[in-house]
C-alpha positions as a printed Julia matrix, in Angstrom:
404×3 Matrix{Float64}:
   0.0    0.0    0.0
   1.36   3.42  -0.93
   2.02   5.93   1.85
  -1.06   8.08   2.39
  -2.6   10.26   5.09
  -6.38  10.42   5.11
  -7.93  13.24   7.12
 -11.58  12.98   8.16
 -12.98  16.47   8.6
 -12.42  19.62   6.58
 -12.03  22.38   9.12
  -9.27  24.47  10.67
  -7.33  21.47  11.99
  -7.45  19.64   8.67
  -6.27  22.64   6.67
  -3.37  23.25   9.05
  -2.4   19.58   8.97
  -2.16  19.62   5.17
   0.04  22.73   5.32
   2.24  21.33   8.11
   2.7   17.93   6.48
   3.95  19.5    3.27
   6.1   22.16   4.94
   7.72  19.48   7.11
   8.58  17.38   4.08
   5.86  14.74   3.81
   5.79  13.45   0.21
   2.96  10.91   0.33
  -0.65  11.27  -0.67
  -3.09  13.39   1.33
  -6.88  13.11   1.15
  -9.31  15.33   3.08
 -12.89  14.14   3.59
 -15.51  16.81   4.4
 -19.28  16.54   4.69
 -19.92  20.2    3.77
 -19.8   21.65   0.27
 -17.21  24.27   1.26
 -13.45  23.97   1.42
 -11.99  24.44   4.94
 -13.06  27.78   6.42
 -12.85  29.82   9.61
 -15.78  29.53  12.02
 -15.14  32.41  14.48
 -16.19  35.17  12.03
 -19.52  33.44  11.34
 -21.27  34.98  14.36
 -19.54  38.33  13.92
 -18.17  39.81  10.68
 -19.81  37.3    8.35
 -23.19  37.61  10.05
 -22.92  41.38   9.71
 -22.22  41.01   5.99
 -18.83  42.67   6.34
 -16.94  39.87   4.61
 -17.76  37.64   1.66
 -17.81  33.85   1.84
 -14.47  33.42   0.09
 -12.76  35.5    2.77
 -13.66  32.81   5.29
 -11.59  30.21   3.47
  -8.43  29.36   5.41
  -6.54  28.65   2.2
  -7.64  29.3   -1.4
  -8.61  26.31  -3.58
  -5.26  26.54  -5.4
  -3.41  25.74  -2.19
  -4.86  22.23  -2.0
  -4.14  21.6   -5.68
  -0.54  22.77  -5.38
  -0.12  20.73  -2.18
  -1.22  17.6   -4.04
  -4.14  17.2   -1.67
  -7.37  15.57  -2.8
 -10.51  17.17  -1.37
 -13.58  14.95  -1.21
 -16.37  17.32  -0.15
 -20.06  16.59   0.44
 -18.87  13.18   1.58
 -19.12  11.46   4.97
 -16.83   8.85   6.42
 -19.04   6.01   7.61
 -16.72   3.34   9.03
 -13.08   2.64   9.87
 -11.62  -0.81   9.26
  -8.51  -0.8   11.43
  -7.37  -4.26  10.35
  -7.61  -3.58   6.6
  -6.68   0.1    7.03
  -9.53   1.33   4.92
 -12.13   4.05   5.38
 -15.66   3.57   4.07
 -17.41   6.62   2.6
 -21.03   7.66   2.11
 -20.72   7.41  -1.67
 -20.08   3.67  -1.36
 -16.36   3.87  -2.0
 -13.49   3.17   0.38
 -10.02   4.66   0.83
  -6.82   2.95   1.96
  -4.7    4.77   4.52
  -1.33   4.36   6.18
  -2.12   7.11   8.71
  -5.66   8.21   9.55
  -6.39  11.56  11.22
  -9.77  12.24  12.79
 -10.42  15.97  12.63
 -14.17  15.44  12.83
 -14.84  18.56  14.9
 -18.15  19.04  16.62
 -21.83  19.64  15.98
 -24.45  21.77  17.66
 -26.22  20.34  20.66
 -29.87  20.04  19.64
 -32.46  21.23  22.12
 -34.94  18.4   22.89
 -37.84  20.81  23.15
 -41.41  20.65  21.81
 -41.6   23.04  18.86
 -37.85  23.45  18.38
 -38.11  21.79  14.96
 -40.0   24.83  13.58
 -38.22  26.24  10.48
 -37.86  29.61  12.22
 -35.75  27.97  14.94
 -32.12  28.08  13.86
 -28.74  26.85  15.01
 -25.4   28.41  14.06
 -22.44  26.22  13.24
 -21.58  26.7    9.56
 -21.79  29.06   6.6
 -25.16  27.72   5.5
 -26.59  28.35   8.99
 -25.61  32.02   8.86
 -26.98  32.4    5.35
 -30.29  31.01   6.61
 -30.34  33.26   9.69
 -29.42  36.52   7.98
 -32.85  37.18   6.36
 -34.36  37.25   9.85
 -32.05  40.07  10.98
 -34.2   42.99   9.87
 -34.82  46.13  11.87
 -37.8   45.85  14.19
 -37.93  42.05  14.08
 -38.01  40.06  17.3
 -35.19  37.58  17.83
 -35.12  35.19  20.77
 -31.82  33.54  21.58
 -31.77  30.45  23.78
 -28.36  30.18  25.39
 -25.99  32.91  26.59
 -22.66  31.43  25.6
 -20.26  32.96  23.1
 -22.47  32.32  20.07
 -25.64  33.59  21.72
 -24.06  36.8   23.0
 -22.14  37.52  19.8
 -25.3   37.18  17.72
 -27.24  39.25  20.26
 -24.66  42.04  19.94
 -24.96  42.05  16.14
 -28.77  41.85  16.15
 -29.46  44.6   18.7
 -27.15  46.95  16.81
 -29.23  46.26  13.71
 -32.33  47.42  15.49
 -33.86  44.06  16.36
 -35.7   43.43  19.61
 -33.48  40.78  21.19
 -34.3   38.52  24.11
 -31.68  36.12  25.46
 -32.89  33.22  27.6
 -30.31  31.4   29.72
 -30.98  28.5   32.07
 -27.85  29.16  34.16
 -27.73  31.91  36.79
 -25.36  33.98  34.64
 -24.13  34.4   31.07
 -20.94  32.65  29.88
 -21.31  30.36  32.88
 -19.02  27.66  31.46
 -16.53  30.02  29.86
 -15.86  32.97  32.15
 -15.62  34.05  35.77
 -18.58  35.7   37.54
 -16.76  39.05  37.3
 -16.53  38.83  33.52
 -20.07  37.46  33.23
 -21.44  40.35  35.25
 -19.66  42.88  33.08
 -21.04  41.45  29.83
 -24.53  41.17  31.3
 -24.42  44.89  32.07
 -23.12  45.75  28.6
 -25.84  43.76  26.84
 -28.59  45.25  28.96
 -27.27  48.77  28.35
 -27.36  48.04  24.6
 -31.03  47.06  24.84
 -30.85  43.27  25.07
 -33.6   41.74  27.23
 -31.41  39.31  29.14
 -33.16  36.65  31.24
 -30.93  34.37  33.3
 -31.95  31.43  35.46
 -34.92  30.93  33.13
 -35.86  27.53  31.7
 -37.25  27.19  28.17
 -40.14  24.71  28.15
 -41.61  24.7   24.63
 -42.09  26.71  21.46
 -45.48  27.26  19.84
 -46.31  28.55  16.36
 -48.86  31.39  16.47
 -49.51  32.45  12.87
 -46.41  34.23  11.61
 -44.86  34.4   15.07
 -43.44  32.09  17.7
 -44.23  31.92  21.39
 -41.38  30.66  23.55
 -42.85  29.31  26.77
 -40.42  29.76  29.66
 -40.44  29.35  33.42
 -40.84  33.14  33.74
 -43.5   33.69  31.07
 -43.94  33.84  27.28
 -41.44  35.45  24.91
 -42.8   36.44  21.49
 -40.42  36.19  18.56
 -40.25  36.14  14.78
 -37.22  33.84  14.86
 -35.26  31.82  17.41
 -31.56  31.07  17.55
 -30.62  28.09  19.69
 -27.07  28.12  21.04
 -26.75  25.61  23.86
 -23.3   24.25  23.18
 -21.67  21.69  20.93
 -20.9   17.97  21.02
 -17.7   16.35  19.75
 -18.12  14.08  16.75
 -16.77  10.84  18.18
 -19.1    8.21  16.74
 -16.74   7.14  13.95
 -13.94   6.56  16.47
 -16.19   4.84  18.98
 -17.58   2.44  16.38
 -14.0    1.52  15.47
 -13.26   0.56  19.07
 -11.18   3.62  19.94
 -11.47   5.05  23.43
 -13.95   7.9   23.71
 -14.33  10.03  26.84
 -15.69  13.54  26.21
 -13.87  13.4   22.92
 -11.52  10.94  21.27
  -8.81  10.15  23.8
  -5.28  10.85  22.53
  -1.77  11.13  23.97
   0.51  14.17  23.88
   1.44  13.31  20.27
  -2.21  13.33  19.09
  -2.26   9.52  18.77
  -5.19   7.38  19.8
  -4.6    3.93  21.29
  -4.06   2.85  17.66
  -0.66   4.43  16.86
  -1.62   4.95  13.21
  -4.83   6.83  14.02
  -4.74  10.41  15.31
  -7.35  12.85  16.53
  -7.03  16.66  16.54
  -9.18  19.72  17.16
 -12.57  19.96  18.85
 -13.08  16.19  18.8
  -9.92  15.31  20.73
  -9.52  14.8   24.48
  -5.86  15.45  25.19
  -3.45  15.64  28.12
  -2.75  19.16  29.41
  -0.62  20.3   32.31
  -2.85  23.4   32.45
  -6.0   21.42  33.23
  -6.78  20.63  36.86
  -7.72  17.04  36.01
  -4.79  16.6   33.63
  -6.88  16.21  30.46
  -9.15  18.52  28.52
 -11.13  18.87  25.3
 -10.61  22.3   23.78
 -12.97  24.12  21.44
 -10.61  26.71  20.02
  -8.81  27.74  16.84
  -5.51  27.81  18.73
  -5.81  24.19  19.74
  -6.86  23.05  16.27
  -3.84  24.76  14.7
  -1.23  23.82  17.28
  -2.37  20.24  17.68
  -2.33  19.79  13.89
   1.28  20.98  13.78
   2.27  18.44  16.41
   0.33  15.66  14.69
   2.26  16.34  11.48
   5.57  15.93  13.31
   4.34  12.72  14.88
   3.26  11.3   11.51
   6.7   12.14  10.13
   8.45  10.28  12.94
   9.65  13.4   14.75
   7.21  13.45  17.69
   7.07  16.49  19.93
   4.76  16.54  22.93
   1.96  19.08  22.74
   1.24  21.19  25.82
   0.53  24.75  24.69
  -1.25  27.41  26.75
  -4.9   27.37  25.58
  -6.38  30.67  24.47
  -9.76  31.89  23.3
 -11.5   35.12  22.31
 -14.89  36.71  21.72
 -15.91  40.02  20.1
 -19.1   41.66  21.32
 -19.98  45.27  20.46
 -16.63  47.13  20.68
 -15.37  44.76  23.35
 -12.69  42.14  22.81
 -12.58  39.41  25.43
  -9.32  37.44  25.34
  -8.8   34.46  27.63
  -5.64  32.43  28.17
  -5.14  29.41  30.38
  -7.65  27.21  32.16
  -9.26  28.33  35.41
 -10.88  26.39  38.23
 -13.59  27.36  40.73
 -11.12  27.37  43.62
  -8.81  29.92  41.98
  -8.21  33.3   43.6
  -9.37  36.07  41.24
  -7.5   39.36  41.12
  -9.01  42.28  39.19
  -6.72  44.72  37.43
  -8.3   47.91  36.12
 -11.75  49.41  36.38
 -14.83  47.82  34.83
 -16.26  51.29  34.22
 -13.34  52.07  31.91
 -14.27  49.01  29.8
 -10.62  47.97  29.91
  -9.67  45.57  32.67
  -8.53  42.03  33.39
  -9.23  39.21  35.82
  -6.21  37.1   36.77
  -6.68  33.64  38.28
  -4.16  32.38  40.83
  -3.79  28.85  42.17
  -1.31  28.27  44.97
   0.14  31.67  44.08
   0.77  30.87  40.4
  -1.04  32.53  37.49
  -3.3   29.94  35.84
  -5.58  32.08  33.65
  -6.27  35.62  32.51
  -9.49  37.11  31.18
  -8.8   40.45  29.51
 -11.41  42.91  28.24
  -9.92  45.46  25.83
  -6.63  44.92  27.67
  -4.04  43.54  25.27
  -0.97  44.02  27.52
  -2.61  42.07  30.33
  -3.56  39.3   27.94
  -0.18  39.01  26.22
   1.86  39.07  29.42
  -0.71  36.87  31.11
  -0.07  34.12  28.54
   3.65  34.3   29.31
   3.08  34.19  33.05
   0.84  31.13  32.65
   3.4   29.32  30.49
   6.14  30.09  33.04
   3.95  29.01  35.96
   4.94  32.38  37.4
   4.07  33.3   40.95
   3.05  36.96  41.23
   1.83  38.74  44.33
  -1.88  39.61  43.97
  -1.28  43.24  44.95
   1.23  43.64  42.12
  -1.19  42.22  39.56
  -3.92  44.55  40.79
  -1.74  47.68  40.61
  -2.03  49.23  37.16
   0.72  51.66  38.05
   3.08  48.68  37.63
   3.48  47.89  33.91
   2.65  44.33  32.91
   6.15  43.89  31.47
   7.5   44.23  35.0
   5.45  41.28  36.34
   8.11  38.68  35.48
């Protein structure tokens, strides 16, 4: 069998893996399998610049079509991988064909978590995960329309920020006591709650959605605190890793496809990278984590390429994330834990501040709002496991560069 790498999934991780394999000298065949019609594209702008109509579809593409041709990479789009035969080293596809592989990389990503709710199947109830989802949602974003958003995570709040600025009447319904409950500290959550309410968003936390009814041209969202009327609904209640292909092949699955520091599954010729992978991390309290971030997809793909080429290098980068809402940029580095000490630097009223997390005196995470120096130095402090006195972190008279 000729040397070939088959990549299942056509997202950020897959595109980076193709680039890294070729730049590191891999000369064998590369095939990318993707179930969408589009070549690999960026997802973060979908709920921001692309939703606003500020960028065209082709500007989302991570690499132009010519890149894959010049890299000698075969793209099989609108195609699903249906089964892995580990003994024969073949991959079955939805078109009835099969592909041989010498190395198989699962970059299957994630899918939206569907809300098991009566009425949620109404055509005016939307999810947002891909280009086609945004294209379907955009016609609903007209001035004066009523948009209900179920879920106050990154996607829900980013869409709310775009919609309210367009003159829509926006209601956000969140079952948790606060927004960004899984992603940010209470201090950051409280700040963004205030900002959304000041912008005109009707934000309802600790409210359970019970059902959705169709009333003529409108929808009635029945909640534990009353009825919310809407012309359209966006559901954003998280994502699930696509692990079924790996699980059916007998690979270990535990909140993602379990891999080692070199992106390998228990089968040394099968790798998993990106949103679908559960990987070891010295920055995670429990020692392992599944990361939903562009940074992880890119960095893990680079390490997987080295591993495939026989030059393994353990992956343990500082995780980082971001969100843009209104004129606010939230940048987060590291992984926090509930027991962390939180130190605020700067004034919330200035709309430029940071929350540092300390564990046993060491910086474990930073959440920076319009505060690039705090974010950049925070990443370095986290990587160095630096111990910084809380009073120094809180004192903005001390430049961040002097925190080392």
